[in-house]
Amino acid sequence: MLKAIIFDVDGVLVDSMLFQADAWVEAFKEVGITITRKDIYELEGSNDTRLIKAVFEKAGKEPEPEHFEQLPERKREFLEFDRIKPFEGIPECLNELKQHFKLAMVSGSNRITVGKVVDKFFSGYFDVVVNGSDLERGKPDPDPYLKALEMLNLTKKTNAL
């Protein structure tokens, strides 16, 4: 029996892919790396650390330790957050699903960005929120989803799956 539904955020709950990609493009320009939206779309779902490592590797460069803090910060500054909106019908859908299932949100975005999305659009809908800052290995590794299941108390040990 289905007990919970786990949602991704960017491109699933909110129409934000374009704005996220553009913000990363601008942030990487500041460290002399030219990328395109497509480069970011290929890494979508990755947490900041994985994304930064991949972009630097593709550019044939090695990131400095400060890049892992500075680039996400600059990306957040470039992000046109006010232009991000939920896809049509999502709040109503979540409201209906919440009546029957536990709901979780799993995102590769960092804690600050995910917190803003939850506060602005989805307060009270999700029982669990896992963001890219929560785990060393983010998507596409299964760790964020396994963490959400654990937080929902729905692990194989409970025979809930």
Short mmCIF file of N, CA and C in Angstrom, two decimals:
data_model
loop_
_atom_site.label_atom_id
_atom_site.label_comp_id
_atom_site.label_asym_id
_atom_site.label_seq_id
_atom_site.Cartn_x
_atom_site.Cartn_y
_atom_site.Cartn_z
N MET A 1 0.84 -1.18 0.00
CA MET A 1 0.00 0.00 0.00
C MET A 1 0.89 1.25 0.00
N LEU A 2 0.56 2.18 -0.85
CA LEU A 2 1.31 3.42 -0.95
C LEU A 2 1.06 4.27 0.30
N LYS A 3 2.16 4.68 0.95
CA LYS A 3 2.05 5.45 2.18
C LYS A 3 2.56 6.87 2.05
N ALA A 4 3.48 7.11 1.09
CA ALA A 4 4.09 8.43 0.96
C ALA A 4 4.42 8.72 -0.50
N ILE A 5 4.52 10.01 -0.80
CA ILE A 5 4.94 10.46 -2.12
C ILE A 5 6.09 11.44 -1.92
N ILE A 6 7.17 11.22 -2.66
CA ILE A 6 8.35 12.09 -2.58
C ILE A 6 8.43 12.90 -3.86
N PHE A 7 8.51 14.22 -3.70
CA PHE A 7 8.58 15.14 -4.83
C PHE A 7 9.95 15.78 -4.94
N ASP A 8 10.40 15.98 -6.17
CA ASP A 8 11.51 16.87 -6.45
C ASP A 8 10.91 18.27 -6.49
N VAL A 9 11.75 19.29 -6.55
CA VAL A 9 11.25 20.66 -6.49
C VAL A 9 11.36 21.36 -7.84
N ASP A 10 12.59 21.66 -8.25
CA ASP A 10 12.82 22.42 -9.47
C ASP A 10 12.39 21.63 -10.70
N GLY A 11 11.46 22.20 -11.45
CA GLY A 11 10.97 21.54 -12.65
C GLY A 11 9.85 20.55 -12.40
N VAL A 12 9.51 20.30 -11.13
CA VAL A 12 8.41 19.40 -10.79
C VAL A 12 7.32 20.18 -10.05
N LEU A 13 7.68 20.78 -8.93
CA LEU A 13 6.72 21.58 -8.17
C LEU A 13 6.71 23.04 -8.60
N VAL A 14 7.89 23.56 -8.90
CA VAL A 14 8.00 24.97 -9.29
C VAL A 14 8.70 25.10 -10.64
N ASP A 15 8.27 26.10 -11.39
CA ASP A 15 8.84 26.40 -12.70
C ASP A 15 10.05 27.31 -12.47
N SER A 16 11.19 26.67 -12.23
CA SER A 16 12.38 27.43 -11.84
C SER A 16 13.64 27.08 -12.61
N MET A 17 13.58 26.08 -13.48
CA MET A 17 14.79 25.58 -14.13
C MET A 17 15.55 26.68 -14.88
N LEU A 18 14.85 27.47 -15.64
CA LEU A 18 15.48 28.54 -16.41
C LEU A 18 16.20 29.53 -15.49
N PHE A 19 15.55 29.92 -14.41
CA PHE A 19 16.11 30.91 -13.50
C PHE A 19 17.30 30.35 -12.72
N GLN A 20 17.20 29.09 -12.33
CA GLN A 20 18.32 28.44 -11.64
C GLN A 20 19.53 28.37 -12.57
N ALA A 21 19.30 27.92 -13.81
CA ALA A 21 20.40 27.79 -14.78
C ALA A 21 21.05 29.13 -15.06
N ASP A 22 20.24 30.16 -15.30
CA ASP A 22 20.79 31.48 -15.59
C ASP A 22 21.63 32.02 -14.42
N ALA A 23 21.18 31.76 -13.21
CA ALA A 23 21.93 32.22 -12.03
C ALA A 23 23.28 31.51 -11.94
N TRP A 24 23.32 30.21 -12.22
CA TRP A 24 24.60 29.49 -12.22
C TRP A 24 25.52 30.00 -13.32
N VAL A 25 24.98 30.26 -14.50
CA VAL A 25 25.79 30.78 -15.61
C VAL A 25 26.49 32.06 -15.18
N GLU A 26 25.74 32.96 -14.56
CA GLU A 26 26.32 34.24 -14.09
C GLU A 26 27.36 34.02 -13.00
N ALA A 27 27.09 33.13 -12.07
CA ALA A 27 28.03 32.88 -10.98
C ALA A 27 29.35 32.32 -11.51
N PHE A 28 29.29 31.38 -12.44
CA PHE A 28 30.52 30.80 -12.98
C PHE A 28 31.30 31.78 -13.84
N LYS A 29 30.61 32.73 -14.47
CA LYS A 29 31.32 33.78 -15.23
C LYS A 29 32.32 34.50 -14.34
N GLU A 30 31.96 34.70 -13.09
CA GLU A 30 32.80 35.44 -12.16
C GLU A 30 34.11 34.73 -11.83
N VAL A 31 34.16 33.43 -12.09
CA VAL A 31 35.41 32.69 -11.85
C VAL A 31 36.03 32.25 -13.17
N GLY A 32 35.61 32.92 -14.27
CA GLY A 32 36.22 32.69 -15.57
C GLY A 32 35.80 31.42 -16.28
N ILE A 33 34.63 30.88 -15.93
CA ILE A 33 34.14 29.68 -16.60
C ILE A 33 32.85 30.02 -17.33
N THR A 34 32.87 29.78 -18.64
CA THR A 34 31.69 30.04 -19.46
C THR A 34 30.93 28.73 -19.65
N ILE A 35 29.68 28.74 -19.23
CA ILE A 35 28.80 27.58 -19.39
C ILE A 35 27.49 28.04 -19.99
N THR A 36 26.66 27.08 -20.35
CA THR A 36 25.34 27.39 -20.90
C THR A 36 24.26 26.80 -19.99
N ARG A 37 23.03 27.18 -20.27
CA ARG A 37 21.91 26.58 -19.54
C ARG A 37 21.94 25.07 -19.68
N LYS A 38 22.25 24.59 -20.88
CA LYS A 38 22.27 23.15 -21.14
C LYS A 38 23.25 22.45 -20.20
N ASP A 39 24.41 23.06 -19.96
CA ASP A 39 25.38 22.47 -19.04
C ASP A 39 24.76 22.27 -17.65
N ILE A 40 23.98 23.24 -17.21
CA ILE A 40 23.34 23.14 -15.90
C ILE A 40 22.18 22.15 -15.93
N TYR A 41 21.40 22.16 -17.01
CA TYR A 41 20.29 21.21 -17.11
C TYR A 41 20.78 19.76 -17.01
N GLU A 42 21.95 19.50 -17.57
CA GLU A 42 22.52 18.14 -17.52
C GLU A 42 22.89 17.73 -16.10
N LEU A 43 23.08 18.70 -15.22
CA LEU A 43 23.48 18.44 -13.84
C LEU A 43 22.32 18.67 -12.86
N GLU A 44 21.15 18.96 -13.40
CA GLU A 44 20.00 19.30 -12.56
C GLU A 44 19.74 18.19 -11.54
N GLY A 45 19.46 18.62 -10.33
CA GLY A 45 19.22 17.69 -9.24
C GLY A 45 20.45 17.49 -8.38
N SER A 46 21.63 17.80 -8.93
CA SER A 46 22.87 17.68 -8.16
C SER A 46 22.89 18.72 -7.05
N ASN A 47 23.55 18.37 -5.94
CA ASN A 47 23.73 19.39 -4.92
C ASN A 47 24.85 20.34 -5.38
N ASP A 48 25.02 21.44 -4.66
CA ASP A 48 25.99 22.47 -5.08
C ASP A 48 27.39 21.90 -5.24
N THR A 49 27.82 21.07 -4.31
CA THR A 49 29.18 20.52 -4.36
C THR A 49 29.39 19.70 -5.62
N ARG A 50 28.47 18.80 -5.90
CA ARG A 50 28.60 17.95 -7.09
C ARG A 50 28.56 18.80 -8.36
N LEU A 51 27.66 19.77 -8.42
CA LEU A 51 27.54 20.62 -9.59
C LEU A 51 28.83 21.41 -9.82
N ILE A 52 29.38 22.01 -8.79
CA ILE A 52 30.60 22.80 -8.91
C ILE A 52 31.76 21.93 -9.37
N LYS A 53 31.91 20.76 -8.77
CA LYS A 53 32.99 19.85 -9.18
C LYS A 53 32.85 19.48 -10.66
N ALA A 54 31.64 19.18 -11.10
CA ALA A 54 31.40 18.77 -12.49
C ALA A 54 31.70 19.90 -13.47
N VAL A 55 31.28 21.11 -13.15
CA VAL A 55 31.51 22.25 -14.05
C VAL A 55 33.01 22.54 -14.14
N PHE A 56 33.69 22.55 -13.02
CA PHE A 56 35.13 22.79 -13.04
C PHE A 56 35.85 21.69 -13.82
N GLU A 57 35.45 20.44 -13.60
CA GLU A 57 36.10 19.32 -14.31
C GLU A 57 35.91 19.46 -15.82
N LYS A 58 34.71 19.80 -16.24
CA LYS A 58 34.43 19.98 -17.67
C LYS A 58 35.26 21.11 -18.26
N ALA A 59 35.52 22.14 -17.44
CA ALA A 59 36.33 23.28 -17.89
C ALA A 59 37.83 22.99 -17.79
N GLY A 60 38.19 21.82 -17.27
CA GLY A 60 39.60 21.46 -17.13
C GLY A 60 40.29 22.22 -16.01
N LYS A 61 39.52 22.60 -15.01
CA LYS A 61 40.06 23.36 -13.88
C LYS A 61 39.77 22.64 -12.57
N GLU A 62 40.45 23.07 -11.53
CA GLU A 62 40.26 22.51 -10.19
C GLU A 62 39.64 23.60 -9.30
N PRO A 63 38.51 23.32 -8.64
CA PRO A 63 37.92 24.34 -7.77
C PRO A 63 38.76 24.55 -6.52
N GLU A 64 38.79 25.78 -6.07
CA GLU A 64 39.44 26.12 -4.80
C GLU A 64 38.41 25.88 -3.68
N PRO A 65 38.86 25.62 -2.46
CA PRO A 65 37.91 25.37 -1.36
C PRO A 65 36.86 26.49 -1.21
N GLU A 66 37.24 27.73 -1.40
CA GLU A 66 36.29 28.83 -1.23
C GLU A 66 35.19 28.85 -2.30
N HIS A 67 35.43 28.20 -3.44
CA HIS A 67 34.41 28.16 -4.50
C HIS A 67 33.14 27.46 -4.02
N PHE A 68 33.28 26.48 -3.14
CA PHE A 68 32.13 25.70 -2.69
C PHE A 68 31.19 26.52 -1.80
N GLU A 69 31.68 27.60 -1.25
CA GLU A 69 30.83 28.50 -0.47
C GLU A 69 30.44 29.73 -1.29
N GLN A 70 31.41 30.30 -2.00
CA GLN A 70 31.17 31.55 -2.72
C GLN A 70 30.26 31.40 -3.94
N LEU A 71 30.45 30.35 -4.73
CA LEU A 71 29.64 30.20 -5.94
C LEU A 71 28.15 30.01 -5.62
N PRO A 72 27.77 29.13 -4.68
CA PRO A 72 26.33 29.03 -4.36
C PRO A 72 25.76 30.34 -3.80
N GLU A 73 26.57 31.07 -3.05
CA GLU A 73 26.11 32.35 -2.52
C GLU A 73 25.84 33.33 -3.66
N ARG A 74 26.77 33.41 -4.61
CA ARG A 74 26.59 34.30 -5.76
C ARG A 74 25.40 33.85 -6.61
N LYS A 75 25.26 32.55 -6.76
CA LYS A 75 24.13 32.02 -7.53
C LYS A 75 22.81 32.46 -6.89
N ARG A 76 22.72 32.39 -5.57
CA ARG A 76 21.50 32.83 -4.88
C ARG A 76 21.26 34.32 -5.10
N GLU A 77 22.33 35.10 -5.16
CA GLU A 77 22.19 36.54 -5.39
C GLU A 77 21.69 36.82 -6.81
N PHE A 78 22.13 36.02 -7.77
CA PHE A 78 21.70 36.20 -9.16
C PHE A 78 20.30 35.63 -9.42
N LEU A 79 19.86 34.68 -8.60
CA LEU A 79 18.59 34.01 -8.83
C LEU A 79 17.42 34.99 -8.74
N GLU A 80 16.62 35.01 -9.78
CA GLU A 80 15.44 35.88 -9.82
C GLU A 80 14.29 35.14 -9.12
N PHE A 81 14.39 35.07 -7.81
CA PHE A 81 13.46 34.27 -7.02
C PHE A 81 12.01 34.71 -7.19
N ASP A 82 11.79 36.01 -7.37
CA ASP A 82 10.43 36.51 -7.51
C ASP A 82 9.74 36.03 -8.77
N ARG A 83 10.51 35.51 -9.73
CA ARG A 83 9.92 35.00 -10.98
C ARG A 83 9.56 33.52 -10.88
N ILE A 84 10.01 32.86 -9.82
CA ILE A 84 9.71 31.43 -9.64
C ILE A 84 8.29 31.29 -9.11
N LYS A 85 7.55 30.39 -9.73
CA LYS A 85 6.16 30.14 -9.33
C LYS A 85 5.89 28.64 -9.36
N PRO A 86 4.93 28.17 -8.55
CA PRO A 86 4.53 26.76 -8.66
C PRO A 86 3.85 26.52 -10.01
N PHE A 87 3.99 25.32 -10.53
CA PHE A 87 3.24 24.98 -11.73
C PHE A 87 1.75 25.02 -11.41
N GLU A 88 0.96 25.30 -12.42
CA GLU A 88 -0.49 25.41 -12.25
C GLU A 88 -1.05 24.12 -11.66
N GLY A 89 -1.86 24.26 -10.64
CA GLY A 89 -2.54 23.12 -10.03
C GLY A 89 -1.76 22.41 -8.94
N ILE A 90 -0.49 22.74 -8.76
CA ILE A 90 0.33 22.03 -7.77
C ILE A 90 -0.20 22.23 -6.34
N PRO A 91 -0.48 23.44 -5.89
CA PRO A 91 -0.98 23.58 -4.51
C PRO A 91 -2.26 22.78 -4.27
N GLU A 92 -3.17 22.79 -5.22
CA GLU A 92 -4.42 22.03 -5.07
C GLU A 92 -4.14 20.53 -5.04
N CYS A 93 -3.23 20.09 -5.90
CA CYS A 93 -2.86 18.67 -5.94
C CYS A 93 -2.25 18.24 -4.60
N LEU A 94 -1.32 19.04 -4.07
CA LEU A 94 -0.68 18.70 -2.81
C LEU A 94 -1.70 18.69 -1.67
N ASN A 95 -2.62 19.63 -1.71
CA ASN A 95 -3.66 19.69 -0.68
C ASN A 95 -4.48 18.40 -0.67
N GLU A 96 -4.81 17.89 -1.84
CA GLU A 96 -5.58 16.65 -1.94
C GLU A 96 -4.73 15.45 -1.49
N LEU A 97 -3.49 15.38 -1.98
CA LEU A 97 -2.62 14.26 -1.63
C LEU A 97 -2.32 14.22 -0.14
N LYS A 98 -2.17 15.38 0.48
CA LYS A 98 -1.85 15.49 1.90
C LYS A 98 -2.92 14.80 2.77
N GLN A 99 -4.12 14.73 2.26
CA GLN A 99 -5.22 14.10 2.99
C GLN A 99 -5.06 12.57 3.08
N HIS A 100 -4.25 11.99 2.15
CA HIS A 100 -4.17 10.54 2.04
C HIS A 100 -2.77 9.95 2.23
N PHE A 101 -1.74 10.78 2.08
CA PHE A 101 -0.37 10.28 2.10
C PHE A 101 0.54 11.21 2.89
N LYS A 102 1.65 10.66 3.35
CA LYS A 102 2.73 11.49 3.85
C LYS A 102 3.42 12.07 2.62
N LEU A 103 3.85 13.33 2.72
CA LEU A 103 4.51 13.97 1.58
C LEU A 103 5.92 14.40 1.97
N ALA A 104 6.85 14.17 1.05
CA ALA A 104 8.23 14.59 1.26
C ALA A 104 8.70 15.39 0.05
N MET A 105 9.60 16.31 0.31
CA MET A 105 10.23 17.12 -0.73
C MET A 105 11.72 16.79 -0.68
N VAL A 106 12.29 16.44 -1.84
CA VAL A 106 13.73 16.17 -1.93
C VAL A 106 14.28 17.06 -3.03
N SER A 107 15.26 17.88 -2.69
CA SER A 107 15.84 18.81 -3.65
C SER A 107 17.35 18.78 -3.59
N GLY A 108 17.97 19.02 -4.73
CA GLY A 108 19.41 19.18 -4.77
C GLY A 108 19.83 20.59 -4.39
N SER A 109 18.89 21.51 -4.38
CA SER A 109 19.20 22.90 -4.03
C SER A 109 19.57 22.99 -2.55
N ASN A 110 20.27 24.06 -2.21
CA ASN A 110 20.75 24.20 -0.83
C ASN A 110 19.62 24.59 0.12
N ARG A 111 19.92 24.50 1.40
CA ARG A 111 18.95 24.73 2.47
C ARG A 111 18.26 26.09 2.35
N ILE A 112 19.01 27.13 2.03
CA ILE A 112 18.45 28.48 1.97
C ILE A 112 17.41 28.59 0.85
N THR A 113 17.76 28.11 -0.34
CA THR A 113 16.85 28.20 -1.48
C THR A 113 15.61 27.35 -1.25
N VAL A 114 15.79 26.13 -0.77
CA VAL A 114 14.64 25.26 -0.51
C VAL A 114 13.75 25.86 0.57
N GLY A 115 14.36 26.42 1.60
CA GLY A 115 13.58 27.06 2.66
C GLY A 115 12.72 28.20 2.14
N LYS A 116 13.28 28.99 1.22
CA LYS A 116 12.50 30.09 0.63
C LYS A 116 11.33 29.56 -0.18
N VAL A 117 11.54 28.49 -0.93
CA VAL A 117 10.47 27.90 -1.74
C VAL A 117 9.37 27.35 -0.83
N VAL A 118 9.76 26.63 0.21
CA VAL A 118 8.78 26.07 1.15
C VAL A 118 8.00 27.19 1.82
N ASP A 119 8.72 28.19 2.34
CA ASP A 119 8.05 29.29 3.05
C ASP A 119 7.06 30.04 2.15
N LYS A 120 7.47 30.26 0.91
CA LYS A 120 6.65 31.07 0.00
C LYS A 120 5.46 30.30 -0.57
N PHE A 121 5.65 29.01 -0.91
CA PHE A 121 4.62 28.30 -1.65
C PHE A 121 4.02 27.08 -0.95
N PHE A 122 4.79 26.41 -0.09
CA PHE A 122 4.39 25.08 0.35
C PHE A 122 4.41 24.88 1.86
N SER A 123 4.23 25.93 2.61
CA SER A 123 4.23 25.82 4.06
C SER A 123 3.10 24.90 4.51
N GLY A 124 3.44 23.90 5.31
CA GLY A 124 2.44 23.00 5.85
C GLY A 124 2.10 21.79 5.00
N TYR A 125 2.61 21.72 3.78
CA TYR A 125 2.28 20.58 2.90
C TYR A 125 3.16 19.36 3.17
N PHE A 126 4.44 19.59 3.47
CA PHE A 126 5.39 18.48 3.51
C PHE A 126 5.74 18.05 4.92
N ASP A 127 5.70 16.74 5.13
CA ASP A 127 6.07 16.16 6.41
C ASP A 127 7.59 16.16 6.58
N VAL A 128 8.30 16.07 5.46
CA VAL A 128 9.76 15.97 5.45
C VAL A 128 10.31 16.78 4.29
N VAL A 129 11.40 17.51 4.54
CA VAL A 129 12.10 18.22 3.47
C VAL A 129 13.58 17.86 3.58
N VAL A 130 14.13 17.34 2.48
CA VAL A 130 15.55 17.02 2.39
C VAL A 130 16.12 17.91 1.30
N ASN A 131 17.20 18.64 1.63
CA ASN A 131 17.80 19.53 0.64
C ASN A 131 19.24 19.10 0.36
N GLY A 132 19.83 19.75 -0.63
CA GLY A 132 21.18 19.41 -1.06
C GLY A 132 22.24 19.64 -0.01
N SER A 133 21.94 20.41 1.01
CA SER A 133 22.90 20.66 2.09
C SER A 133 22.89 19.56 3.14
N ASP A 134 21.90 18.67 3.10
CA ASP A 134 21.72 17.69 4.16
C ASP A 134 22.66 16.48 4.08
N LEU A 135 23.14 16.17 2.88
CA LEU A 135 23.91 14.95 2.69
C LEU A 135 25.15 15.20 1.84
N GLU A 136 26.17 14.40 2.08
CA GLU A 136 27.39 14.47 1.28
C GLU A 136 27.10 14.08 -0.17
N ARG A 137 26.40 12.95 -0.32
CA ARG A 137 26.08 12.47 -1.67
C ARG A 137 24.65 12.83 -1.99
N GLY A 138 24.48 13.74 -2.93
CA GLY A 138 23.14 14.14 -3.34
C GLY A 138 22.72 13.39 -4.59
N LYS A 139 21.60 13.82 -5.14
CA LYS A 139 21.11 13.21 -6.36
C LYS A 139 22.20 13.32 -7.44
N PRO A 140 22.33 12.36 -8.30
CA PRO A 140 21.44 11.24 -8.58
C PRO A 140 21.63 10.02 -7.67
N ASP A 141 22.55 10.08 -6.70
CA ASP A 141 22.66 8.98 -5.74
C ASP A 141 21.33 8.88 -4.98
N PRO A 142 21.00 7.70 -4.50
CA PRO A 142 19.71 7.52 -3.82
C PRO A 142 19.66 8.09 -2.40
N ASP A 143 20.79 8.54 -1.87
CA ASP A 143 20.86 8.97 -0.47
C ASP A 143 19.76 9.95 -0.04
N PRO A 144 19.46 11.00 -0.84
CA PRO A 144 18.41 11.93 -0.39
C PRO A 144 17.03 11.26 -0.26
N TYR A 145 16.74 10.34 -1.17
CA TYR A 145 15.45 9.65 -1.11
C TYR A 145 15.40 8.67 0.06
N LEU A 146 16.52 8.00 0.30
CA LEU A 146 16.60 7.08 1.44
C LEU A 146 16.47 7.86 2.76
N LYS A 147 17.07 9.05 2.79
CA LYS A 147 16.97 9.90 3.98
C LYS A 147 15.51 10.32 4.20
N ALA A 148 14.83 10.67 3.11
CA ALA A 148 13.41 11.05 3.24
C ALA A 148 12.59 9.88 3.77
N LEU A 149 12.83 8.68 3.25
CA LEU A 149 12.10 7.50 3.74
C LEU A 149 12.37 7.26 5.22
N GLU A 150 13.65 7.43 5.60
CA GLU A 150 14.01 7.25 7.01
C GLU A 150 13.29 8.27 7.89
N MET A 151 13.27 9.53 7.44
CA MET A 151 12.62 10.59 8.21
C MET A 151 11.10 10.39 8.29
N LEU A 152 10.55 9.76 7.26
CA LEU A 152 9.12 9.44 7.24
C LEU A 152 8.81 8.17 8.02
N ASN A 153 9.87 7.53 8.52
CA ASN A 153 9.76 6.25 9.23
C ASN A 153 9.18 5.16 8.33
N LEU A 154 9.62 5.18 7.07
CA LEU A 154 9.17 4.20 6.08
C LEU A 154 10.38 3.52 5.46
N THR A 155 11.03 2.70 6.23
CA THR A 155 12.19 1.99 5.71
C THR A 155 11.85 0.52 5.55
N LYS A 156 12.71 -0.19 4.87
CA LYS A 156 12.47 -1.61 4.65
C LYS A 156 12.32 -2.36 5.99
N LYS A 157 13.00 -1.90 7.00
CA LYS A 157 12.92 -2.54 8.31
C LYS A 157 11.52 -2.53 8.89
N THR A 158 10.70 -1.55 8.48
CA THR A 158 9.33 -1.47 8.99
C THR A 158 8.34 -2.17 8.07
N ASN A 159 8.87 -2.76 7.00
CA ASN A 159 8.03 -3.44 5.99
C ASN A 159 6.97 -2.51 5.40
N ALA A 160 7.29 -1.22 5.36
CA ALA A 160 6.32 -0.25 4.85
C ALA A 160 6.44 -0.04 3.36
N LEU A 161 7.50 -0.54 2.75
CA LEU A 161 7.67 -0.30 1.32
C LEU A 161 6.96 -1.33 0.48
#
